[in-house]
PDB file of C-alpha atoms in Angstrom:
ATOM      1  CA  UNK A   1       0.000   0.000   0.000  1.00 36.00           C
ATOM      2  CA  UNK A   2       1.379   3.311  -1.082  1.00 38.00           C
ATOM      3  CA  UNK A   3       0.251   5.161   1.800  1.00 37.00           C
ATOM      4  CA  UNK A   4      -0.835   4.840   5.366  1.00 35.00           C
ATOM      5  CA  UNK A   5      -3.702   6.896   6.499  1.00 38.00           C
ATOM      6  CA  UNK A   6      -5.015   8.173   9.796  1.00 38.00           C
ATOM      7  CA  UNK A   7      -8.638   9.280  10.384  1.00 34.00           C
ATOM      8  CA  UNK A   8      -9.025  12.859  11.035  1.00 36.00           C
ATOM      9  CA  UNK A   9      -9.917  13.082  14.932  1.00 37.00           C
ATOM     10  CA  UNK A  10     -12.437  16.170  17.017  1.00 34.00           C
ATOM     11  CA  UNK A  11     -11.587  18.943  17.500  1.00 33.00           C
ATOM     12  CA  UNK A  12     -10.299  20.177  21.139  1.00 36.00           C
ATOM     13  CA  UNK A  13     -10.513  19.368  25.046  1.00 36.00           C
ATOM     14  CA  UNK A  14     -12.313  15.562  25.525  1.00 35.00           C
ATOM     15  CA  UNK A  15     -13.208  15.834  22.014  1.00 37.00           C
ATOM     16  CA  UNK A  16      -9.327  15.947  20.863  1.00 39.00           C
ATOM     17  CA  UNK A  17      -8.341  12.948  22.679  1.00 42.00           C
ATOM     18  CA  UNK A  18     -10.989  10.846  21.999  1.00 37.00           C
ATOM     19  CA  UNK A  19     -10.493  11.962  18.417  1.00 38.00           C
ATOM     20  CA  UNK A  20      -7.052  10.487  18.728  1.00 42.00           C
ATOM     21  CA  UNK A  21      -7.620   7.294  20.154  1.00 41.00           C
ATOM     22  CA  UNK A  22     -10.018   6.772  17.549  1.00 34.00           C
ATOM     23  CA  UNK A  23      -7.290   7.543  14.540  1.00 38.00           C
ATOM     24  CA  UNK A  24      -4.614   5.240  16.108  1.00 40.00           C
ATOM     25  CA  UNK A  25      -7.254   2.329  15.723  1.00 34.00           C
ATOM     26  CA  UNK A  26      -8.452   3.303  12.721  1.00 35.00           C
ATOM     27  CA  UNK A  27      -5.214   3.403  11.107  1.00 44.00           C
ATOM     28  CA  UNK A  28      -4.666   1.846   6.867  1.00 45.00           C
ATOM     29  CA  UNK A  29      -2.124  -0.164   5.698  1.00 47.00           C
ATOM     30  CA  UNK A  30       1.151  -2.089   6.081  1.00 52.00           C
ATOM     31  CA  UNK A  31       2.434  -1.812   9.381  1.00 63.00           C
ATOM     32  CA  UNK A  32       6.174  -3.149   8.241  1.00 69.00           C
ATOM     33  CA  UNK A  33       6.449  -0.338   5.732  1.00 71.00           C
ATOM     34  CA  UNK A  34       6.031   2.319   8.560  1.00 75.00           C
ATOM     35  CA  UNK A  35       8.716  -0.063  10.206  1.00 70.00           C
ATOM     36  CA  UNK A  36      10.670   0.012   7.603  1.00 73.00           C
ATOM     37  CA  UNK A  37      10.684   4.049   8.390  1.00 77.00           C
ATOM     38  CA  UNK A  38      12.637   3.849  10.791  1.00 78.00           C
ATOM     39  CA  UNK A  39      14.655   6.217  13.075  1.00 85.00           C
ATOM     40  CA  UNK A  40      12.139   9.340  14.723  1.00 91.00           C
ATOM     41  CA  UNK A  41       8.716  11.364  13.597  1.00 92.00           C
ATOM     42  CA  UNK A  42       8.561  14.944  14.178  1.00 95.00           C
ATOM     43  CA  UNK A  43       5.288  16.309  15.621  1.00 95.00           C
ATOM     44  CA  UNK A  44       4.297  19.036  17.779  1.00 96.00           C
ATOM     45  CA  UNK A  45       4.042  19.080  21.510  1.00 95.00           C
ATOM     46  CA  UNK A  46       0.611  18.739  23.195  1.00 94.00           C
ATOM     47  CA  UNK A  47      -1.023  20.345  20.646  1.00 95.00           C
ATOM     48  CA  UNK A  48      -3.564  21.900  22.492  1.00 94.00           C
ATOM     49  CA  UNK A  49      -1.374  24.372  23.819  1.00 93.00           C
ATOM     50  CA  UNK A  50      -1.270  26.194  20.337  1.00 92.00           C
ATOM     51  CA  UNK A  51      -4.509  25.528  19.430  1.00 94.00           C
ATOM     52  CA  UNK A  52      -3.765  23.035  17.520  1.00 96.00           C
ATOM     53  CA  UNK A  53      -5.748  19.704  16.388  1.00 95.00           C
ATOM     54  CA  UNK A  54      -4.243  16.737  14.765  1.00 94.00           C
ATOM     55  CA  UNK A  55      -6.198  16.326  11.512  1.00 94.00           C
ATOM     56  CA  UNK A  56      -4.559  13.814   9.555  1.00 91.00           C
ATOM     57  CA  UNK A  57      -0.956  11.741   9.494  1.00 89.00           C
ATOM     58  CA  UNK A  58      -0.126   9.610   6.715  1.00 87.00           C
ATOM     59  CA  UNK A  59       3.230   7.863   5.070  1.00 87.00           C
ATOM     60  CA  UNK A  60       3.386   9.294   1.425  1.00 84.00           C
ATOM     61  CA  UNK A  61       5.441   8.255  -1.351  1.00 80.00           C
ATOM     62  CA  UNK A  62       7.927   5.627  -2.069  1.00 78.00           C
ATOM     63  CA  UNK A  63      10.869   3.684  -0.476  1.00 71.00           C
ATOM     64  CA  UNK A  64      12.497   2.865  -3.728  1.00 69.00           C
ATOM     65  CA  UNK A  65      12.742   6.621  -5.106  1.00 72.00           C
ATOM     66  CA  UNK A  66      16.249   8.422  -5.702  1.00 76.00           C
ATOM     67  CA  UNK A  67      14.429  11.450  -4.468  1.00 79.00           C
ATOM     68  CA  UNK A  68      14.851  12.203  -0.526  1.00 75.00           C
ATOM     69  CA  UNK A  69      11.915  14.029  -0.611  1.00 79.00           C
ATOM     70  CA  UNK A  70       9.707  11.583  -2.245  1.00 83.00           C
ATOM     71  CA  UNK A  71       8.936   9.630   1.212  1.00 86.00           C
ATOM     72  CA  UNK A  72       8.276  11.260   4.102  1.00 89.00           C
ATOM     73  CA  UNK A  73       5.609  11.328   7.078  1.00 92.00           C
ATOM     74  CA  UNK A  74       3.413  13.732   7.565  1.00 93.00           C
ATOM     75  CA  UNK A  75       1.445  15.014  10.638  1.00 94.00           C
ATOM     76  CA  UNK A  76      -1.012  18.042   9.601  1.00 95.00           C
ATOM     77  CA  UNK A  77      -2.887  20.248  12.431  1.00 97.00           C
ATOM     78  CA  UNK A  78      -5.691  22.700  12.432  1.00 94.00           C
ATOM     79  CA  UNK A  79      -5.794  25.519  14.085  1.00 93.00           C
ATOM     80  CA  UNK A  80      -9.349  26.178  15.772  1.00 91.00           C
ATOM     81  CA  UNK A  81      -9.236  29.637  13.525  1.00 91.00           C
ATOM     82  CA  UNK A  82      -8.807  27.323  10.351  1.00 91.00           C
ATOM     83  CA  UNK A  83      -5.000  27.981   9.963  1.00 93.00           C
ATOM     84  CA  UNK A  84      -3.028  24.831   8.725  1.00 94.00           C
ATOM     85  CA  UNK A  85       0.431  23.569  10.394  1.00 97.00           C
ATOM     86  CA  UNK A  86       2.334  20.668   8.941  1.00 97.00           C
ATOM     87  CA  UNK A  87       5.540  19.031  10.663  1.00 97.00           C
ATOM     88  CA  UNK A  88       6.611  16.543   7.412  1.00 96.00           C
ATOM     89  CA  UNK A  89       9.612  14.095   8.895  1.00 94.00           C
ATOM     90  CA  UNK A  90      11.785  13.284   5.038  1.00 92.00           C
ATOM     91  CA  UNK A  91      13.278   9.823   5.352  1.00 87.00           C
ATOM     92  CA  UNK A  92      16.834  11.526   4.808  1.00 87.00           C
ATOM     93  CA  UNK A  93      18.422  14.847   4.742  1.00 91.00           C
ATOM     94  CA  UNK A  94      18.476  16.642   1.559  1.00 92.00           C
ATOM     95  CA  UNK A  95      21.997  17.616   0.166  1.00 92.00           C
ATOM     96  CA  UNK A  96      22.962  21.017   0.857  1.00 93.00           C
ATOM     97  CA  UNK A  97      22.418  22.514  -2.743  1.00 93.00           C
ATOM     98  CA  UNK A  98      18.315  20.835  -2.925  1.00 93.00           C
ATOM     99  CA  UNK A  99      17.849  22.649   0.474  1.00 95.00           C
ATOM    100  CA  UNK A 100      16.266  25.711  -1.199  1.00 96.00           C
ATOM    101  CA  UNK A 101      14.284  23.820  -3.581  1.00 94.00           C
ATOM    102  CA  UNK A 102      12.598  21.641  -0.743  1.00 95.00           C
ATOM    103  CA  UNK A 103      12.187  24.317   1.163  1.00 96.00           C
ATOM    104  CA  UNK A 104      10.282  27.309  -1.024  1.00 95.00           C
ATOM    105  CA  UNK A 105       8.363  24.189  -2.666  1.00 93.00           C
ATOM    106  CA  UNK A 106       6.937  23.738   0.587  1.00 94.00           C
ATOM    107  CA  UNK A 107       5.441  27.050   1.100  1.00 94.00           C
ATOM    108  CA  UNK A 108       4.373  27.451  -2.011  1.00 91.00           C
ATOM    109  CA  UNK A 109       2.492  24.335  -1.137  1.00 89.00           C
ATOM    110  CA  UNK A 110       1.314  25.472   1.816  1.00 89.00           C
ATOM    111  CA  UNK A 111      -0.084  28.800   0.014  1.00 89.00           C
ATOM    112  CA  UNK A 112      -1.758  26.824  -3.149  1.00 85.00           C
ATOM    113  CA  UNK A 113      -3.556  24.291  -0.883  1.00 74.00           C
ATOM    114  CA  UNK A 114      -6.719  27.060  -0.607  1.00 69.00           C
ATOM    115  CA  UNK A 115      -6.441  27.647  -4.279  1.00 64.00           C
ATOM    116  CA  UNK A 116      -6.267  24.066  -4.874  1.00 51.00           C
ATOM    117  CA  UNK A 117      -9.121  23.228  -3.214  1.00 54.00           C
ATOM    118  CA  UNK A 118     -11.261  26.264  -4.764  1.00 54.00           C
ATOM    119  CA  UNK A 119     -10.442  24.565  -8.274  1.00 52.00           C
ATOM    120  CA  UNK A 120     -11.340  20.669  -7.244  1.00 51.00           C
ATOM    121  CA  UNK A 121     -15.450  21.826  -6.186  1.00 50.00           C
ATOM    122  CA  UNK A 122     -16.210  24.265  -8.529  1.00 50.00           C
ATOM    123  CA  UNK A 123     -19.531  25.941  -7.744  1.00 49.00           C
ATOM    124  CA  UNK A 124     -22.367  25.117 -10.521  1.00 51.00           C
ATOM    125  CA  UNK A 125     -24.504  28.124 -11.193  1.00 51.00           C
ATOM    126  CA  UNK A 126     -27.438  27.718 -11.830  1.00 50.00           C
ATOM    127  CA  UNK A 127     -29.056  27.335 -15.724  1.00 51.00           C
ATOM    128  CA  UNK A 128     -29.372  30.222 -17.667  1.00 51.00           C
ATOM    129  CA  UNK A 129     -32.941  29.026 -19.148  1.00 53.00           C
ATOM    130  CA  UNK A 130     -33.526  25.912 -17.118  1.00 53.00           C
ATOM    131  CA  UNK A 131     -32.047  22.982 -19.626  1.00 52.00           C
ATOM    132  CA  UNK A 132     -29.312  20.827 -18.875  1.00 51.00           C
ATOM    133  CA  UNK A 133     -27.884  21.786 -22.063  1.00 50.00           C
ATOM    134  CA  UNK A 134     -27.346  25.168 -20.902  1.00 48.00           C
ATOM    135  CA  UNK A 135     -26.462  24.110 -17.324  1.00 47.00           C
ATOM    136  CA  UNK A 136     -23.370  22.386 -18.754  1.00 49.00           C
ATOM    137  CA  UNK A 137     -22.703  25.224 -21.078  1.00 49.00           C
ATOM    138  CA  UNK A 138     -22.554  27.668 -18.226  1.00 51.00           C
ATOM    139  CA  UNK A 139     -20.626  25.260 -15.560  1.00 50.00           C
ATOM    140  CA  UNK A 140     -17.802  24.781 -18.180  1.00 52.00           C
ATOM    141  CA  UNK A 141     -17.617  28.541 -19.394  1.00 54.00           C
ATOM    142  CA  UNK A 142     -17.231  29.244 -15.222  1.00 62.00           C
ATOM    143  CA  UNK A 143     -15.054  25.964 -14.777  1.00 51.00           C
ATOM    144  CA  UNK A 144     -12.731  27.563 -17.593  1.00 57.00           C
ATOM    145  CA  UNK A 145     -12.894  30.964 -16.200  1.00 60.00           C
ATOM    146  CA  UNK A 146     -11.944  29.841 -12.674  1.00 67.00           C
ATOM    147  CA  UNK A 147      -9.126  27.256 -14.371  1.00 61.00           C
ATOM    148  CA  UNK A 148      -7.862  30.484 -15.694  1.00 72.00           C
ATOM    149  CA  UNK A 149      -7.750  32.722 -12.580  1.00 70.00           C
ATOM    150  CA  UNK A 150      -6.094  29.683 -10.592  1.00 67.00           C
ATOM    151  CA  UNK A 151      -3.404  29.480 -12.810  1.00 72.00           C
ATOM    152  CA  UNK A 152      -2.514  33.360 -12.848  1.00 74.00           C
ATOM    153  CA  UNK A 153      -2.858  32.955  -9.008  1.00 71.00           C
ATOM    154  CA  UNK A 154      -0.745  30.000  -8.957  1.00 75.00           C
ATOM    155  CA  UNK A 155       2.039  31.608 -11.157  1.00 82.00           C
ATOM    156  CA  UNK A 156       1.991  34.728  -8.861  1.00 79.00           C
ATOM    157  CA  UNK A 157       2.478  33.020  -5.721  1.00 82.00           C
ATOM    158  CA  UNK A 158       5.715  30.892  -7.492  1.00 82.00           C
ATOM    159  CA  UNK A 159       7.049  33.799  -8.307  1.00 87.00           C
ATOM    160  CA  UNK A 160       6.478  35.843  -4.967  1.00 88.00           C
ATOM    161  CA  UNK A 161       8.273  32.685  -2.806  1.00 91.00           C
ATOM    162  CA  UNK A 162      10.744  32.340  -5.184  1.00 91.00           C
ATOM    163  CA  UNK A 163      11.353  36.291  -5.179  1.00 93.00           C
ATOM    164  CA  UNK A 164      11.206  35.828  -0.878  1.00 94.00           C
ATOM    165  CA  UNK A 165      14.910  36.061   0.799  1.00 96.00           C
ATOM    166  CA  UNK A 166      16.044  32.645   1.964  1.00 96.00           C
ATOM    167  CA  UNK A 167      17.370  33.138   5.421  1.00 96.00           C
ATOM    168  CA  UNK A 168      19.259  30.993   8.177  1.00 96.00           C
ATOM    169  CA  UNK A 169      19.108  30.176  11.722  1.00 95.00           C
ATOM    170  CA  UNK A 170      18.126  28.230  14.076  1.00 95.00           C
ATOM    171  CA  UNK A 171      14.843  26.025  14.930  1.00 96.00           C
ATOM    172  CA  UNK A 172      14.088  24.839  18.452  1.00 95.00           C
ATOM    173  CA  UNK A 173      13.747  20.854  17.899  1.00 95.00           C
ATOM    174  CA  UNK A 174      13.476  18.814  20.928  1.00 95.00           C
ATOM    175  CA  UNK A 175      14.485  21.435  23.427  1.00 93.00           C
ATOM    176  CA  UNK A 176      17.903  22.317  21.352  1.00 94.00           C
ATOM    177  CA  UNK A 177      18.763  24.599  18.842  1.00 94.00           C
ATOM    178  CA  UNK A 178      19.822  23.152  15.014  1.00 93.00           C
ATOM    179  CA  UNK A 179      20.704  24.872  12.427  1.00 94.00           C
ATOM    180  CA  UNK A 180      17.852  25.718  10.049  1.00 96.00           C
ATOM    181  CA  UNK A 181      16.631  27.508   6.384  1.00 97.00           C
ATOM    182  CA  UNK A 182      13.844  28.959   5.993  1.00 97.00           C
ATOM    183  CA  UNK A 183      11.808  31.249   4.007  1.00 97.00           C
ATOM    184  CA  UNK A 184       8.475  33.532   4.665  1.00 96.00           C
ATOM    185  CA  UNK A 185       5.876  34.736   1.991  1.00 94.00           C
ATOM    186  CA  UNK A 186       2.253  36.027   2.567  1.00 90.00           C
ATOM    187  CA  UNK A 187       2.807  35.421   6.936  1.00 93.00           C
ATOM    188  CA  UNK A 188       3.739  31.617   5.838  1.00 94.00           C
ATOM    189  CA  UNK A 189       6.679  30.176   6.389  1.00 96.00           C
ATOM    190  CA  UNK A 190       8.705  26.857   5.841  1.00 97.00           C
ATOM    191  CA  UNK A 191      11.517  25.694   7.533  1.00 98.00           C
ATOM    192  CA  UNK A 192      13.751  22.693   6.869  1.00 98.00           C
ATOM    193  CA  UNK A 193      15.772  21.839  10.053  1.00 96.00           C
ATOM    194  CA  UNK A 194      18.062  18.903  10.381  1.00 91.00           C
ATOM    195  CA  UNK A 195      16.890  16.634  13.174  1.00 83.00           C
ATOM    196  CA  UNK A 196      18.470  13.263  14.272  1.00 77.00           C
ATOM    197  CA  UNK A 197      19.974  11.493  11.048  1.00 80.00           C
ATOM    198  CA  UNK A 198      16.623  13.069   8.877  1.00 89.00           C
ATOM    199  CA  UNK A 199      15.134  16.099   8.467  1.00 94.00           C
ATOM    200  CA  UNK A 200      11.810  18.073   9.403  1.00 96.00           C
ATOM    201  CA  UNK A 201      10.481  20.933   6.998  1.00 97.00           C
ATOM    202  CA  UNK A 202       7.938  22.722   9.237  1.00 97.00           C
ATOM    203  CA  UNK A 203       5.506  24.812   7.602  1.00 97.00           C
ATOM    204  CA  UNK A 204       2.412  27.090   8.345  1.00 96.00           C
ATOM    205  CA  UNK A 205       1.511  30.517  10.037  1.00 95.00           C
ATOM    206  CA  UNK A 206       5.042  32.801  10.497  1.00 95.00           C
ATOM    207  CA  UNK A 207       4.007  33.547  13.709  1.00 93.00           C
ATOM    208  CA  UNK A 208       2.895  29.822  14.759  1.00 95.00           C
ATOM    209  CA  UNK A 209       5.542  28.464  13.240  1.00 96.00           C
ATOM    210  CA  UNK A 210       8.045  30.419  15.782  1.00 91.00           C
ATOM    211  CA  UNK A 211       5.706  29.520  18.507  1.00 93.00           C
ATOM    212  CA  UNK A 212       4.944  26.060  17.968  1.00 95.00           C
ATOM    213  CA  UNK A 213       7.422  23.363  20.227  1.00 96.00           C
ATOM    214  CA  UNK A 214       8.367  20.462  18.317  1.00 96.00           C
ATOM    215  CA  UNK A 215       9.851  17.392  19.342  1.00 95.00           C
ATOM    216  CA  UNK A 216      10.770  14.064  18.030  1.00 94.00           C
ATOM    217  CA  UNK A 217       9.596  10.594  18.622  1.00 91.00           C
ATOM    218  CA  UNK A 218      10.396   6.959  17.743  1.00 90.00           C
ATOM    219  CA  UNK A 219       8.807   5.267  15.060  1.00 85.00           C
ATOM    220  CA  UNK A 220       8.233   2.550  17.322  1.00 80.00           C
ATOM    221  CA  UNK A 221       6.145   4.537  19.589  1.00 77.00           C
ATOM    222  CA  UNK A 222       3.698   4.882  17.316  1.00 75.00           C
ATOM    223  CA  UNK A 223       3.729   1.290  16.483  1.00 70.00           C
ATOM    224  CA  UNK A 224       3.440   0.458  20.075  1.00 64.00           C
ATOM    225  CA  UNK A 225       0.524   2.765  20.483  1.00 55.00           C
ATOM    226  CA  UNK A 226      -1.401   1.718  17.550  1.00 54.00           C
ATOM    227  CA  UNK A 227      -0.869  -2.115  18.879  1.00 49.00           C
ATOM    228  CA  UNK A 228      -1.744  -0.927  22.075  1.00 49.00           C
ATOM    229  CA  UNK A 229      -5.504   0.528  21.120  1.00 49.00           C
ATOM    230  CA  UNK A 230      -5.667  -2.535  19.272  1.00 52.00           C
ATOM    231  CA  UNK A 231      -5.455  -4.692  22.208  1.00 51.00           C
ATOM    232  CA  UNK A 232      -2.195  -6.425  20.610  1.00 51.00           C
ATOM    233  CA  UNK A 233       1.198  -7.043  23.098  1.00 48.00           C
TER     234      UNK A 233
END
């Protein structure tokens, strides 16, 4: 299976950790391959002190690619304002000269996910003189129009991270300073950090970002845990 998959859980107080629970048994897929991922997971601590929610954490990609972004694991939260924070854990450090790439790829990411979202449920309007005929005619003159605007949008957000200074410094991970790259466009930022023997790229609201504690954890603990709500050894 090409990707493991955790149920979204409530959001906040009992809710949130009842919400949890509930993921860890609900989770998809082939426990070995999340094995085989082994070393630590970055996440945020006790989320609930940011107000944050954990909405979704999933293994992506594949084992067997060249590219050391290609697999990583991902742990997305939700702010209870709506504001999205993602702490992705990449199976290996990137070399020094992708570090720029990875790293204004994933705010730009971060800032298309609205956009992206806008363009997958188009609105239908309603038809012009009541047939279906014109019904589709109008849906696909808006669905073009809307294609259209996304793309501009898309292009103008490329160029204003790519345009954004890339700056260094450090990141608090587990308590200790590392050295860090990061870069901020429209209040979002992403940071790569090296952590352990992988890397983190954290990315979401400037100011939450700088906020936010993050820490590491064994693979294994989450293996245990998920076992453990299971009511296996």
């Amino acid at each position: 299976m090409d990707e493991i998959e955790q149920q979204p859980g409530a959001t906040g107080g009992a809710g949130h950790d009842a919400g949890h629970n509930a993921g860890e048994r609900a989770w998809n897929g082939d426990d070995a391959r999340l094995a085989q991922f082994s070393g630590v997971l970055g996440e945020v601590h006790d989320p609930l002190t940011w107000g944050l929610d954990l909405e979704d954490q999933s293994l992506t990609g594949h084992a067997d690619s060249d590219d050391p972004t290609c697999e990583r694991f991902v742990r997305a939260y939700r702010s209870f304002t709506g504001e999205a924070l993602e702490v992705e854990t990449l199976r290996t450090r990137v070399p020094d000269d992708d570090v720029e790439d990875v790293v204004r790829a994933a705010c730009s990411g971060a800032l298309a996910a609205p956009l992206h979202a806008d363009i997958a449920a188009p609105v239908e309007p309603a038809p012009s003189d009541g047939s279906e005929d014109a019904a589709q005619d109008d849906h696909g003159e808006d669905f073009a129009d809307s294609f259209q605007d996304y793309r501009s949008a898309m292009r103008a957000l490329v160029a204003e991270v790519d345009e954004a200074p890339l700056t260094t410094g450090t990141f608090a991970v587990d308590g200790d300073d590392a050295d860090c790259v990061r870069v901020t466009a429209r209040e979002t930022t992403a940071v790569y950090v090296a952590a352990a023997d992988r890397a983190l790229v954290v990315t979401g609201p400037a100011d939450l970002v700088d906020r936010v504690e993050v820490v590491t954890r064994p693979v294994d603990a989450l293996l245990t845990g998920r076992r453990r709500a299971d009511g296996g050894a």
